[in-house]
Short mmCIF file of C-alpha atoms and ligand atoms in Angstrom, two decimals:
data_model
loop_
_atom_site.label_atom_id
_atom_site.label_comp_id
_atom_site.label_asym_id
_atom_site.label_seq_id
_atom_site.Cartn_x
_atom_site.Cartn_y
_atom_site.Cartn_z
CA UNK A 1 -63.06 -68.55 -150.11
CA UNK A 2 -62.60 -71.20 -147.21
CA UNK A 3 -60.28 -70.15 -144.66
CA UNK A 4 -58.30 -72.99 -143.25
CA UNK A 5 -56.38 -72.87 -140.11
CA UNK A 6 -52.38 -73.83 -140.39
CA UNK A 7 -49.32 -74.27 -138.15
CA UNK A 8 -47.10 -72.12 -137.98
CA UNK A 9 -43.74 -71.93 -136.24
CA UNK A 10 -43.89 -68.50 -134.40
CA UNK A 11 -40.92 -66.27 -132.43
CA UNK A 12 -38.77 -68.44 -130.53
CA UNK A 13 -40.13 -72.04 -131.09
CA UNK A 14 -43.31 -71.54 -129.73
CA UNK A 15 -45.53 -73.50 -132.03
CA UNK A 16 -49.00 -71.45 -132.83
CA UNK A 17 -51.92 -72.33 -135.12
CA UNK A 18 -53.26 -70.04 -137.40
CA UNK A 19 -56.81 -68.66 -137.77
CA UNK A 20 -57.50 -66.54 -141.32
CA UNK A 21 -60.59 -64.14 -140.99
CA UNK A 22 -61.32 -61.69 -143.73
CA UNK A 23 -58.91 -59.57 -143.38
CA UNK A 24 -56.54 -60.74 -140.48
CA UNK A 25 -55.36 -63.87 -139.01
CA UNK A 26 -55.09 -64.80 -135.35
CA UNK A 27 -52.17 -67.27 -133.95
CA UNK A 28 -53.42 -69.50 -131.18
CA UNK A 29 -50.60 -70.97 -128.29
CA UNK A 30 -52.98 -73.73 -126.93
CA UNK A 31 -52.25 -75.00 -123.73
CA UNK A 32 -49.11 -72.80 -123.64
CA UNK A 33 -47.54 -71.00 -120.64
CA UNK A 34 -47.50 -67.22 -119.48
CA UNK A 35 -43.75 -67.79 -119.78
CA UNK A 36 -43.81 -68.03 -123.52
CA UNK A 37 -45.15 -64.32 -124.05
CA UNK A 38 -42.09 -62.93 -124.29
CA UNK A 39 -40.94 -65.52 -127.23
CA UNK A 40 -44.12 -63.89 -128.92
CA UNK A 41 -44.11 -60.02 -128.22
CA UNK A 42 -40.75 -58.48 -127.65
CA UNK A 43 -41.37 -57.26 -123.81
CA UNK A 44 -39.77 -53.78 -124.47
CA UNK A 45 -42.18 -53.12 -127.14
CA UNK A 46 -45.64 -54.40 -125.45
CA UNK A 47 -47.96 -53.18 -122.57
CA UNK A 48 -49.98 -55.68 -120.66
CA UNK A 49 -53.36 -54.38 -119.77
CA UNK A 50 -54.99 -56.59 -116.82
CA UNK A 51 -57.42 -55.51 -114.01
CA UNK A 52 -56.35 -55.49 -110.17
CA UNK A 53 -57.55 -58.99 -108.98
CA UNK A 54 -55.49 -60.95 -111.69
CA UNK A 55 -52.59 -58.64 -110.66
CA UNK A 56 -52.68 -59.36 -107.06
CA UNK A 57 -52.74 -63.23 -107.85
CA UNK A 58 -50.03 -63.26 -110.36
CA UNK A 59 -47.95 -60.33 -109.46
CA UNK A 60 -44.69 -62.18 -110.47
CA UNK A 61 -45.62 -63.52 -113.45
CA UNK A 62 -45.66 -59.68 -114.43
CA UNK A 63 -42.05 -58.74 -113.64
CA UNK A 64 -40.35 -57.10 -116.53
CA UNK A 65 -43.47 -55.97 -118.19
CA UNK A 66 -44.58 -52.21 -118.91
CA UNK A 67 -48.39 -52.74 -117.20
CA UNK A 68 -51.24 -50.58 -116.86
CA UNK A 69 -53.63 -52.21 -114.31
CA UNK A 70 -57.35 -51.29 -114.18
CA UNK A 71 -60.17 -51.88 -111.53
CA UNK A 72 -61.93 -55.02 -111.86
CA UNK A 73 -65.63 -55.28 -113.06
CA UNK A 74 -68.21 -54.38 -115.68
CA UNK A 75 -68.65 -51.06 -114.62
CA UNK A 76 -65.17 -50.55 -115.51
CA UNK A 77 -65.81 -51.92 -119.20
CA UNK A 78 -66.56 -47.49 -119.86
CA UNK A 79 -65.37 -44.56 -121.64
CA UNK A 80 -63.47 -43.17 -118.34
CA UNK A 81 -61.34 -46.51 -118.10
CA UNK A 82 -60.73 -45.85 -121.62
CA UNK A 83 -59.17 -42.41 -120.93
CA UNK A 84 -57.34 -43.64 -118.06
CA UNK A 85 -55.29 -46.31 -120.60
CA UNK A 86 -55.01 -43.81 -123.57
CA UNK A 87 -53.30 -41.31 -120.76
CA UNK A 88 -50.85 -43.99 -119.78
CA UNK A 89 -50.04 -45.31 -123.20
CA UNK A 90 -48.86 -41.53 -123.82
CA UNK A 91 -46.86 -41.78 -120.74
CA UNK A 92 -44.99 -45.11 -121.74
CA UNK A 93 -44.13 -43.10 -125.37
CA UNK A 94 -46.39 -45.88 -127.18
CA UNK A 95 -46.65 -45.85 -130.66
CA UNK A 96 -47.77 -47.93 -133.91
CA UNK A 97 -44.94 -50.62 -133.16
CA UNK A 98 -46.17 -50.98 -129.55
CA UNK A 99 -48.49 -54.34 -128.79
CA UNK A 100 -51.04 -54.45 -126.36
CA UNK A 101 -51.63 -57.33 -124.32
CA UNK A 102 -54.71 -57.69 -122.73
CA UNK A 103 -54.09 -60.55 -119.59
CA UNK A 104 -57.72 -60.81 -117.53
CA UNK A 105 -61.26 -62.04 -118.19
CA UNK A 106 -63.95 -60.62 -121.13
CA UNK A 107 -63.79 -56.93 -119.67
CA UNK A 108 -60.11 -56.82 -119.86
CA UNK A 109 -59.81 -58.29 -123.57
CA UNK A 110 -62.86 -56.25 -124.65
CA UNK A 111 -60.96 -52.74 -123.60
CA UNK A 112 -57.65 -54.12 -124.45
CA UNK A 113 -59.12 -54.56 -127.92
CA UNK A 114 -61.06 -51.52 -127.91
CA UNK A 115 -58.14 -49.33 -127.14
CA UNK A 116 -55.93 -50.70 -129.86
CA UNK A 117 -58.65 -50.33 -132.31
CA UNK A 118 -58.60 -46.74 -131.51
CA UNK A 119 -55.28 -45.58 -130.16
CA UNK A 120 -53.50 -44.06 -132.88
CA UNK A 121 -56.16 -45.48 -135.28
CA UNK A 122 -55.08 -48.75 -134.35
CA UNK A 123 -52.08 -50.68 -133.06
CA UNK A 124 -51.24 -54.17 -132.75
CA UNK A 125 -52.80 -56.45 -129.81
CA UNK A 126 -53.05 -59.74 -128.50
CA UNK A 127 -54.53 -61.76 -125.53
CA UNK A 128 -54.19 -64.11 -122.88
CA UNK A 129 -57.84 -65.00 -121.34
CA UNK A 130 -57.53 -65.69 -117.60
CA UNK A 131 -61.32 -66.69 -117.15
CA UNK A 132 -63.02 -69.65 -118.45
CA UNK A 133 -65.62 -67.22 -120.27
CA UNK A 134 -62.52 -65.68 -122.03
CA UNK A 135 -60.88 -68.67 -122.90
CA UNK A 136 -63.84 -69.63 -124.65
CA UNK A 137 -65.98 -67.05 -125.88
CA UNK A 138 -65.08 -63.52 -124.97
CA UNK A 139 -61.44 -63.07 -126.42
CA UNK A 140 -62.58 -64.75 -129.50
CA UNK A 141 -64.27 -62.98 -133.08
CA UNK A 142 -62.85 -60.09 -132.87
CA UNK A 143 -65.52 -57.78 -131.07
CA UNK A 144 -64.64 -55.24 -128.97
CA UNK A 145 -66.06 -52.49 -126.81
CA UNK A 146 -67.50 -50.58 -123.79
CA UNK A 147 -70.51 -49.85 -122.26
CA UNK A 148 -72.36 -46.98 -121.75
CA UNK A 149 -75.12 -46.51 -118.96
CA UNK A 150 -77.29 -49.50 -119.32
CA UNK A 151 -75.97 -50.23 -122.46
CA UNK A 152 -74.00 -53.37 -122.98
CA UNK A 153 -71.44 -52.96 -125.58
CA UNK A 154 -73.04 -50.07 -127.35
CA UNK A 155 -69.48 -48.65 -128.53
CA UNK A 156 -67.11 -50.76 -130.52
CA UNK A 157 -64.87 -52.55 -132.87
CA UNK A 158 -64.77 -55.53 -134.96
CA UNK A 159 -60.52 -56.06 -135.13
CA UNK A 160 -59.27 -59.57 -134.39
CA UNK A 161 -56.23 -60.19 -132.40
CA UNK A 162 -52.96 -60.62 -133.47
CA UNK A 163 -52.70 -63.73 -130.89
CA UNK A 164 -54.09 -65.31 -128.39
CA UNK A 165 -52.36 -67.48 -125.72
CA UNK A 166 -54.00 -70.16 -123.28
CA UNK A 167 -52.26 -70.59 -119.90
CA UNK A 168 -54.71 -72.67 -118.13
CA UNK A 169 -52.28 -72.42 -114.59
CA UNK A 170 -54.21 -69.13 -114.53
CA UNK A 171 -57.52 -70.59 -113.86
CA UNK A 172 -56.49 -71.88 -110.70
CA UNK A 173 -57.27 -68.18 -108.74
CA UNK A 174 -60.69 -68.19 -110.91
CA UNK A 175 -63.39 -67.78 -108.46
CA UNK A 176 -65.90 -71.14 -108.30
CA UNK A 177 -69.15 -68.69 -109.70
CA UNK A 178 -66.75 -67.67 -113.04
CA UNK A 179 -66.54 -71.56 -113.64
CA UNK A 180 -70.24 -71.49 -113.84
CA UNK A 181 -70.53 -68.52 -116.23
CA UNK A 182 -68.02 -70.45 -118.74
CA UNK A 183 -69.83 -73.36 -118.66
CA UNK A 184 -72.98 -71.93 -119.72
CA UNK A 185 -71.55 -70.84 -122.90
CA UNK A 186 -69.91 -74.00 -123.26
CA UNK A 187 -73.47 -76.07 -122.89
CA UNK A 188 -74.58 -73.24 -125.48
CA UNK A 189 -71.77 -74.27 -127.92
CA UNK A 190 -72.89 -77.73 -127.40
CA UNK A 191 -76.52 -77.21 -127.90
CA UNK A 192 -75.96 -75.48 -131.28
CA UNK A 193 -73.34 -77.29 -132.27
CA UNK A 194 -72.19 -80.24 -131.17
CA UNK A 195 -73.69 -83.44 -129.55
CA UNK A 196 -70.73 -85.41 -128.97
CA UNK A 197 -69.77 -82.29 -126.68
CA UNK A 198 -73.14 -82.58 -125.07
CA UNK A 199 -72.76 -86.10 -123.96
CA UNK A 200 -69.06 -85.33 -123.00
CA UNK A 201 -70.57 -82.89 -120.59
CA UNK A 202 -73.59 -85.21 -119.12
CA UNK A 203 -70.62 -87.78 -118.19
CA UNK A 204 -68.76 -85.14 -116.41
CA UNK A 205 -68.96 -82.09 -113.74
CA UNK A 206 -67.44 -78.73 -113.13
CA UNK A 207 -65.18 -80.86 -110.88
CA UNK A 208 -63.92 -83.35 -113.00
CA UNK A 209 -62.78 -80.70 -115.60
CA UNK A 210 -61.25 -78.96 -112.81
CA UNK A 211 -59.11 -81.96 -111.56
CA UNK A 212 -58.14 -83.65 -115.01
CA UNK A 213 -56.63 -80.38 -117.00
CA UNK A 214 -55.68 -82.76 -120.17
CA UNK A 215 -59.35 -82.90 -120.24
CA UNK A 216 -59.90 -79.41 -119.56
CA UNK A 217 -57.47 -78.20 -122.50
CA UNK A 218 -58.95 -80.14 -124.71
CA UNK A 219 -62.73 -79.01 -124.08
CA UNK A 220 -61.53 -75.54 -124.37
CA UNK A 221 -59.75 -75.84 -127.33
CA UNK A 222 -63.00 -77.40 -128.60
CA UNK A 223 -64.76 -74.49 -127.64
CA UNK A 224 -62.56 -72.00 -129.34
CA UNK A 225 -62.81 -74.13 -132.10
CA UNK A 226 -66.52 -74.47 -132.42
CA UNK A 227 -66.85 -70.10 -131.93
CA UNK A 228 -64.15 -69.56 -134.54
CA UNK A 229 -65.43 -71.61 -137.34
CA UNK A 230 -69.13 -69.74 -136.62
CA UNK A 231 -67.18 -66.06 -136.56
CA UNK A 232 -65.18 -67.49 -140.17
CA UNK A 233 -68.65 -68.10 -141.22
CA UNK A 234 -69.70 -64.96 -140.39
CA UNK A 235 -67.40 -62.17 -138.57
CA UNK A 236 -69.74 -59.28 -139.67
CA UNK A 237 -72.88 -61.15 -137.96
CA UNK A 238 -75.42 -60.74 -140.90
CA UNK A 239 -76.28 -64.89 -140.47
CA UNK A 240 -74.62 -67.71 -139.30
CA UNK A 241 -73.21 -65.66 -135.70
CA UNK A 242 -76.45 -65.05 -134.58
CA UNK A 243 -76.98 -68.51 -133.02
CA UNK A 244 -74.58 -67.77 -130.75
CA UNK A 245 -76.92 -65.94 -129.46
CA UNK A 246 -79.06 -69.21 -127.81
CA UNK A 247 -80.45 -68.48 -124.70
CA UNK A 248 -79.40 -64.72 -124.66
CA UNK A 249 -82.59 -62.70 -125.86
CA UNK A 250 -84.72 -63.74 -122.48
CA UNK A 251 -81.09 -63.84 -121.14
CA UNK A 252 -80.47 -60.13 -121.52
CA UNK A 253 -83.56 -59.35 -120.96
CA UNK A 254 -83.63 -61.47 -117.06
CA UNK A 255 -79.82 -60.41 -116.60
CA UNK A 256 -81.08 -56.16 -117.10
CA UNK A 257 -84.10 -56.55 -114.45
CA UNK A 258 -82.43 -59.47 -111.78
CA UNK A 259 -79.42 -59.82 -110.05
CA UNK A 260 -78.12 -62.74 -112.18
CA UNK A 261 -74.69 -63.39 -113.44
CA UNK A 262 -74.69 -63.95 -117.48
CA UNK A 263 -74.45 -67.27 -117.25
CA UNK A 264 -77.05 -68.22 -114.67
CA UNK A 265 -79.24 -65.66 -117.14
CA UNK A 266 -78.59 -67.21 -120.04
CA UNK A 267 -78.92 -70.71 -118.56
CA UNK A 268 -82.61 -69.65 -118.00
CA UNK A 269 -82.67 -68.76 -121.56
CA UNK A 270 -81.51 -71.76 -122.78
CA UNK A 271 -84.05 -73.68 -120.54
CA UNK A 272 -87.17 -71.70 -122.22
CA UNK A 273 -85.68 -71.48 -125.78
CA UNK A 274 -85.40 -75.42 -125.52
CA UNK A 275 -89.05 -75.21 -124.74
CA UNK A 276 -90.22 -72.86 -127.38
CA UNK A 277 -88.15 -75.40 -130.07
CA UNK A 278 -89.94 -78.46 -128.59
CA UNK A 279 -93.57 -76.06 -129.53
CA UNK A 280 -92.45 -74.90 -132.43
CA UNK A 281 -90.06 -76.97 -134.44
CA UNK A 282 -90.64 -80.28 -132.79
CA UNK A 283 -87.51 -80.15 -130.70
CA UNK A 284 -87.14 -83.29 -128.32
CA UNK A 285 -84.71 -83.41 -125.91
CA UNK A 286 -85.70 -79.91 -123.44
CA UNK A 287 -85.80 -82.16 -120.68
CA UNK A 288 -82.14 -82.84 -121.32
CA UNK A 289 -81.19 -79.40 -122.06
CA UNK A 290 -82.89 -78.52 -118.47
CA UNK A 291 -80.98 -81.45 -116.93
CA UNK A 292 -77.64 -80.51 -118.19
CA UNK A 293 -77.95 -77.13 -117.47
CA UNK A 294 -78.73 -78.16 -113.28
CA UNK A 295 -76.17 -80.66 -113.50
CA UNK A 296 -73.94 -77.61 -113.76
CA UNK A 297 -74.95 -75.60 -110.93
CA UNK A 298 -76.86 -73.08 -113.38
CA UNK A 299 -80.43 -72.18 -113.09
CA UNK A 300 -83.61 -73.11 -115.41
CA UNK A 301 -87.15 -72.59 -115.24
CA UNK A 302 -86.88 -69.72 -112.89
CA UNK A 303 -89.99 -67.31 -112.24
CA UNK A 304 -89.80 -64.04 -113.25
CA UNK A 305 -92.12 -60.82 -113.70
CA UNK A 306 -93.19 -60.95 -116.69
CA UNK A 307 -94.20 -57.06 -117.23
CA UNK A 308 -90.90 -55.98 -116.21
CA UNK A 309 -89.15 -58.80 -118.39
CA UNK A 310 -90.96 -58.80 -121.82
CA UNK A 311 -90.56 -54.88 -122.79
CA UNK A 312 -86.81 -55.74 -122.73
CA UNK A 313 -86.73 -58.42 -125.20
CA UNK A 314 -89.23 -56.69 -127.29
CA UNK A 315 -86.32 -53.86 -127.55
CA UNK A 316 -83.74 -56.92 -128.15
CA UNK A 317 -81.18 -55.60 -131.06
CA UNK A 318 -82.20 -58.72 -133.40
CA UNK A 319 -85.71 -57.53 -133.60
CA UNK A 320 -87.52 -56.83 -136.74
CA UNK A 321 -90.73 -55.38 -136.08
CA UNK A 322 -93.13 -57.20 -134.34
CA UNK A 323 -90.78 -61.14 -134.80
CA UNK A 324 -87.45 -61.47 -132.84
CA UNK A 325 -84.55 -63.81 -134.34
CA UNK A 326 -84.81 -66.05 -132.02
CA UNK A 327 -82.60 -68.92 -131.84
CA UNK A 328 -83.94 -72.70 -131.45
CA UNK A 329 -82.90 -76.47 -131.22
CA UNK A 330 -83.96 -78.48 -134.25
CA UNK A 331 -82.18 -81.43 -132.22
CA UNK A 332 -79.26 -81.63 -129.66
CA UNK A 333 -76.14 -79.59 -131.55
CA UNK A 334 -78.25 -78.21 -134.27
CA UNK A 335 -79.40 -74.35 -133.78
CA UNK A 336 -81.52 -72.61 -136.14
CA UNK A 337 -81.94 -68.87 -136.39
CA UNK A 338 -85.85 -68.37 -136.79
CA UNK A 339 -87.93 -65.44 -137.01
CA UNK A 340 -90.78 -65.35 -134.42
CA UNK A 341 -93.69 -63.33 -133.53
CA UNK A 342 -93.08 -61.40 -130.40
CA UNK A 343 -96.85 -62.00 -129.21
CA UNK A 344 -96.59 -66.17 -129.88
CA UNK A 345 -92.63 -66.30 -127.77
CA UNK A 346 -94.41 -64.30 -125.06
CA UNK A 347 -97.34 -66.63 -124.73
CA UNK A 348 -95.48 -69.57 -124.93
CA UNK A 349 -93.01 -68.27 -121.91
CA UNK A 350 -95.99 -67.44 -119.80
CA UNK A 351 -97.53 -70.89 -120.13
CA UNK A 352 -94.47 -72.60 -118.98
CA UNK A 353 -94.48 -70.24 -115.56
N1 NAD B 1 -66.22 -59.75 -127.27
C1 NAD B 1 -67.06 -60.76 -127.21
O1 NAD B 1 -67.36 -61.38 -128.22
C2 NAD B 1 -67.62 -61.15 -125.88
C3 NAD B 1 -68.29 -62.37 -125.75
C4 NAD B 1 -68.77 -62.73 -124.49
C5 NAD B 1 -68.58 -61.87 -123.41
N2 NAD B 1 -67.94 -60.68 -123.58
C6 NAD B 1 -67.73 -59.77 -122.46
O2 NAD B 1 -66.95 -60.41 -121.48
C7 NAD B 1 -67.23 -59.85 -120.21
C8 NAD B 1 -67.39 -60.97 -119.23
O3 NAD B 1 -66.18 -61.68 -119.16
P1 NAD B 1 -65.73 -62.42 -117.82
O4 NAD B 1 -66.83 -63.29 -117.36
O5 NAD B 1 -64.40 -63.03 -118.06
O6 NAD B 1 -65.70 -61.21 -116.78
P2 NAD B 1 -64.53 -60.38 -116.07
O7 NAD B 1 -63.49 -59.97 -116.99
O8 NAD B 1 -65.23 -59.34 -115.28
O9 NAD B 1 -63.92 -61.45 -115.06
C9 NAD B 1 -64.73 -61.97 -114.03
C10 NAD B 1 -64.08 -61.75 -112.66
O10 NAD B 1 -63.08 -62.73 -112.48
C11 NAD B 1 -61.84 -62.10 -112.20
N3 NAD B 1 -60.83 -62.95 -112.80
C12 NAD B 1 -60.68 -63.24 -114.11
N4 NAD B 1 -59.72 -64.15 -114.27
C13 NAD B 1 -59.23 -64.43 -113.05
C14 NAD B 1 -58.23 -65.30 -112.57
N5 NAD B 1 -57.55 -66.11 -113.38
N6 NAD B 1 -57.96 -65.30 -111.24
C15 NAD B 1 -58.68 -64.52 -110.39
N7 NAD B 1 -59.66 -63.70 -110.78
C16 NAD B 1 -59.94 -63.66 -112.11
C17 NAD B 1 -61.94 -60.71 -112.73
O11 NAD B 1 -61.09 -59.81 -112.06
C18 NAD B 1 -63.41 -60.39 -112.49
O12 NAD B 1 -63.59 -59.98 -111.16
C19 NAD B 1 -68.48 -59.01 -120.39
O13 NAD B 1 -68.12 -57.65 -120.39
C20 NAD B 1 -68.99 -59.40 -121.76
O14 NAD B 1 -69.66 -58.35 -122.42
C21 NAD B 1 -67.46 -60.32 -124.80
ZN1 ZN B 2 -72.94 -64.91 -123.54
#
C-alpha cells in the first residue's frame, strides 16, 4: 500500500497537493495566501479558532469570519479552553457541515483538532500554522490534544486535517525566540533525515531564511515533507515515528524541571544524543551536530541536576522496563530507534558534564 501524494485542483483554482494517510487525505496550499481560505472553506459554513496575539496582529485578515478567539499559551492547551469553544460552537448553531479552522501556532491547531475530533463525534477541520513550529511539525500527522496538570498531551486524537494552508506573510509578527523553537525541529529533521538539509543549514542563519522567503518556502515545504512521509510510514507510532522523537527524551525531561523553551530543550537533547551515538554506534560527526545547533542560537551541552533530571526520563512514555527507545545518529540524516539500558544512557550523560 504506498500512498503517493497528487495534485489536485481544489475550490476556486487554488491548486493543493494531496497527502493519503490510512484513512484520510490532507490537501496542502504551499506558499499560498490567507486570502485563498475562502476559495477552500465556504466562510458561512467555517469557524476560525486562533488565540489573542495572532488576532491582534492580523485583525483584518479576519473580517467576515465567524471566530472564536482563545488566550494565548500552553496553559491554555486544557480541558476548560475546551469547554469554552464547545459553548461557542453551540452558540454559532454549528453542526456536522461546519469546518473548523484552526489559524495560530501548535496550541491553537492541537485544540482546533481536538475539538473537531470530539464535537459532535467529529466534524470537519483544517489549518493554517502561523508559527514556524506549526508550519513544520505541529499541524502535521494528525495528533491532537490537551494537557492536563503536568501532563503534556495526555488527552487526545489521532484525525488528520482536511487541509492545511501556508501563508508565510504571517510569520512576519512571529516573535525572534519562536524562530528558534522551529529551527530546532528543523535541525532534528535534518539529523534523522536528511544531510543535504544539514549542509543547507551550516551555509545559512536564522537571518538569511528570514530575508530570502523563496528560500524559506522551500525549506519548509521540505520540512513538511520529510514529517509526512515518516507519519505515512507510521501514523499510529508503533515504529518508524518514533525518531522523531531525537533529542526529546532528555528534552522533556530538562524542559519539566528548567525554564527552557522546547526547542532550546530539545537542542540540549540533540547535543547529548549525538554523543551517546558517537559511544555507542560509532556516530562521527557530534561535533557538528553541537556546532549547528549554536550556530542557531540554541543551547548544547548545558549543566543540569542530574537527580532532579534522570527520574523524569526514566518515566519517559517510550520506556520498556529498565531500556528507553532512545533515538541515535548512525551518520548525519540517518536516525535509528535503539533500545538502551537506562543505567548505561545515564552514565554516559554524567561523564559528558
Ligand atoms: N500535534 C503534534 O504533532 C505536535 C508536534 C509538535 C508540537 N506540538 C504542540 O505545539 C505546541 C507548540 O507550538 P508553538 O511553538 O507554535 O506554540 P504556540 O501555539 O504557543 O505559539 C507560540 C507563541 O507565538 C504566538 N504566535 C504564533 N504565531 C504567531 C504569529 N504569526 N504572530 C505573532 N505571534 C504568533 C502565539 O500566540 C504564542 O504566544 C505545543 O503545545 C506542542 O505540544 C504538537
Ligand atoms: Zn518537538
Amino acid at each position: 500500500m504506498k500512498k503517493k501524494s497528487s495534485n489536485t485542483l481544489a475550490n476556486g483554482g487554488v491548486e493543493g497537493t494531496n497527502y493519503q494517510f490510512s484513512n484520510s487525505s490532507t490537501a496542502y496550499y504551499f506558499d499560498s495566501s490567507f486570502s485563498h481560505l475562502k476559495k477552500i472553506a465556504e466562510q458561512k459554513r467555517s469557524i476560525i479558532i486562533t488565540d489573542e496575539n495572532i488576532y491582534e496582529a492580523h485583525k483584518k485578515l479576519f473580517a467576515g469570519w465567524n471566530i472564536i478567539v482563545v488566550k494565548p499559551g500552553e496553559e491554555y492547551k486544557v480541558q476548560l479552553t475546551v469547554d469554552t469553544i464547545i459553548e461557542q460552537l453551540i452558540d454559532f448553531a454549528a453542526d456536522r457541515q461546519t469546518t473548523l479552522i484552526g489559524v495560530g501556532g501548535g496550541v491553537i491547531t492541537d485544540i482546533t483538532g481536538y475539538v473537531a475530533s470530539v464535537y459532535m463525534r467529529g466534524i470537519p477541520f483544517g489549518f493554517v500554522p502561523t508559527s514556524l513550529l506549526g508550519l513544520i511539525d505541529a499541524s502535521i500527522g494528525g495528533k491532537n490534544g490537551i494537557d492536563v496538570g503536568v501532563y503534556k498531551n495526555m488527552v487526545g486524537t489521532i484525525r488528520q486535517p482536511s487541509f492545511i494552508l501556508h501563508d508565510l506573510q504571517l510569520l512576519d509578527t512571529l516573535p525572534q525566540n519562536e524562530w528558534e523553537n522551529g529551527f530546532a525541529e528543523i535541525i532534528k529533521h535534518a539529523c534523522i533525515k536528511d544531510a543535504a538539509m544539514f549542509r543547507q543549514l551550516e551555509q545559512n542563519s536564522v537571518t538569511a531564511f528570514q530575508q530570502d522567503k523563496t528560500q524559506l518556502a522551500e525549506l519548509v515545504k521540505r520540512n513538511v515533507e520529510i514529517k509526512i512521509k515518516v507519519v505515512q510510514e507510521d501514523e499510529f507510532e508503533k515504529g518508524e515515528r518514533r525518531s522523531l522523537n531525537y533529542g526529546h527524551t532528555l528534552g522533556h525531561a530538562l524542559e519539566n524541571q528548567y525554564e527552557l523553551s522546547h526547542g532550546q530543550a530539545i537542542a540540549i537533547g540533540m547535543a547529548y544524543a549525538s554523543v551517546i551515538s558517537e559511544e555507542l554506534i560509532g556516530f562521527g560527526d557530534a561535533n557538528r551536530v553541537a556546532r549547528l545547533l549554536s550556530h542557531y542560537d540554541l543551547p548544547t551541552f548545558a549543566e543540569f541536576d542530574k537527580q532532579k533530571v534522570f527520574p523524569v526520563m526514566r518515566m519517559d512514555k517510550k520506556r520498556e522496563k529498565t531500556d528507553l527507545n532512545y533515538i541515535l545518529l548512525e551518520k548525519i540524516g540517518k536516525g535509528v530507534v535503539k533500545s538502551v539500558a537506562v543505567s548505561q544512557l545515564e552514565k554516559i550523560i554524567s561523564e559528558l558534564q
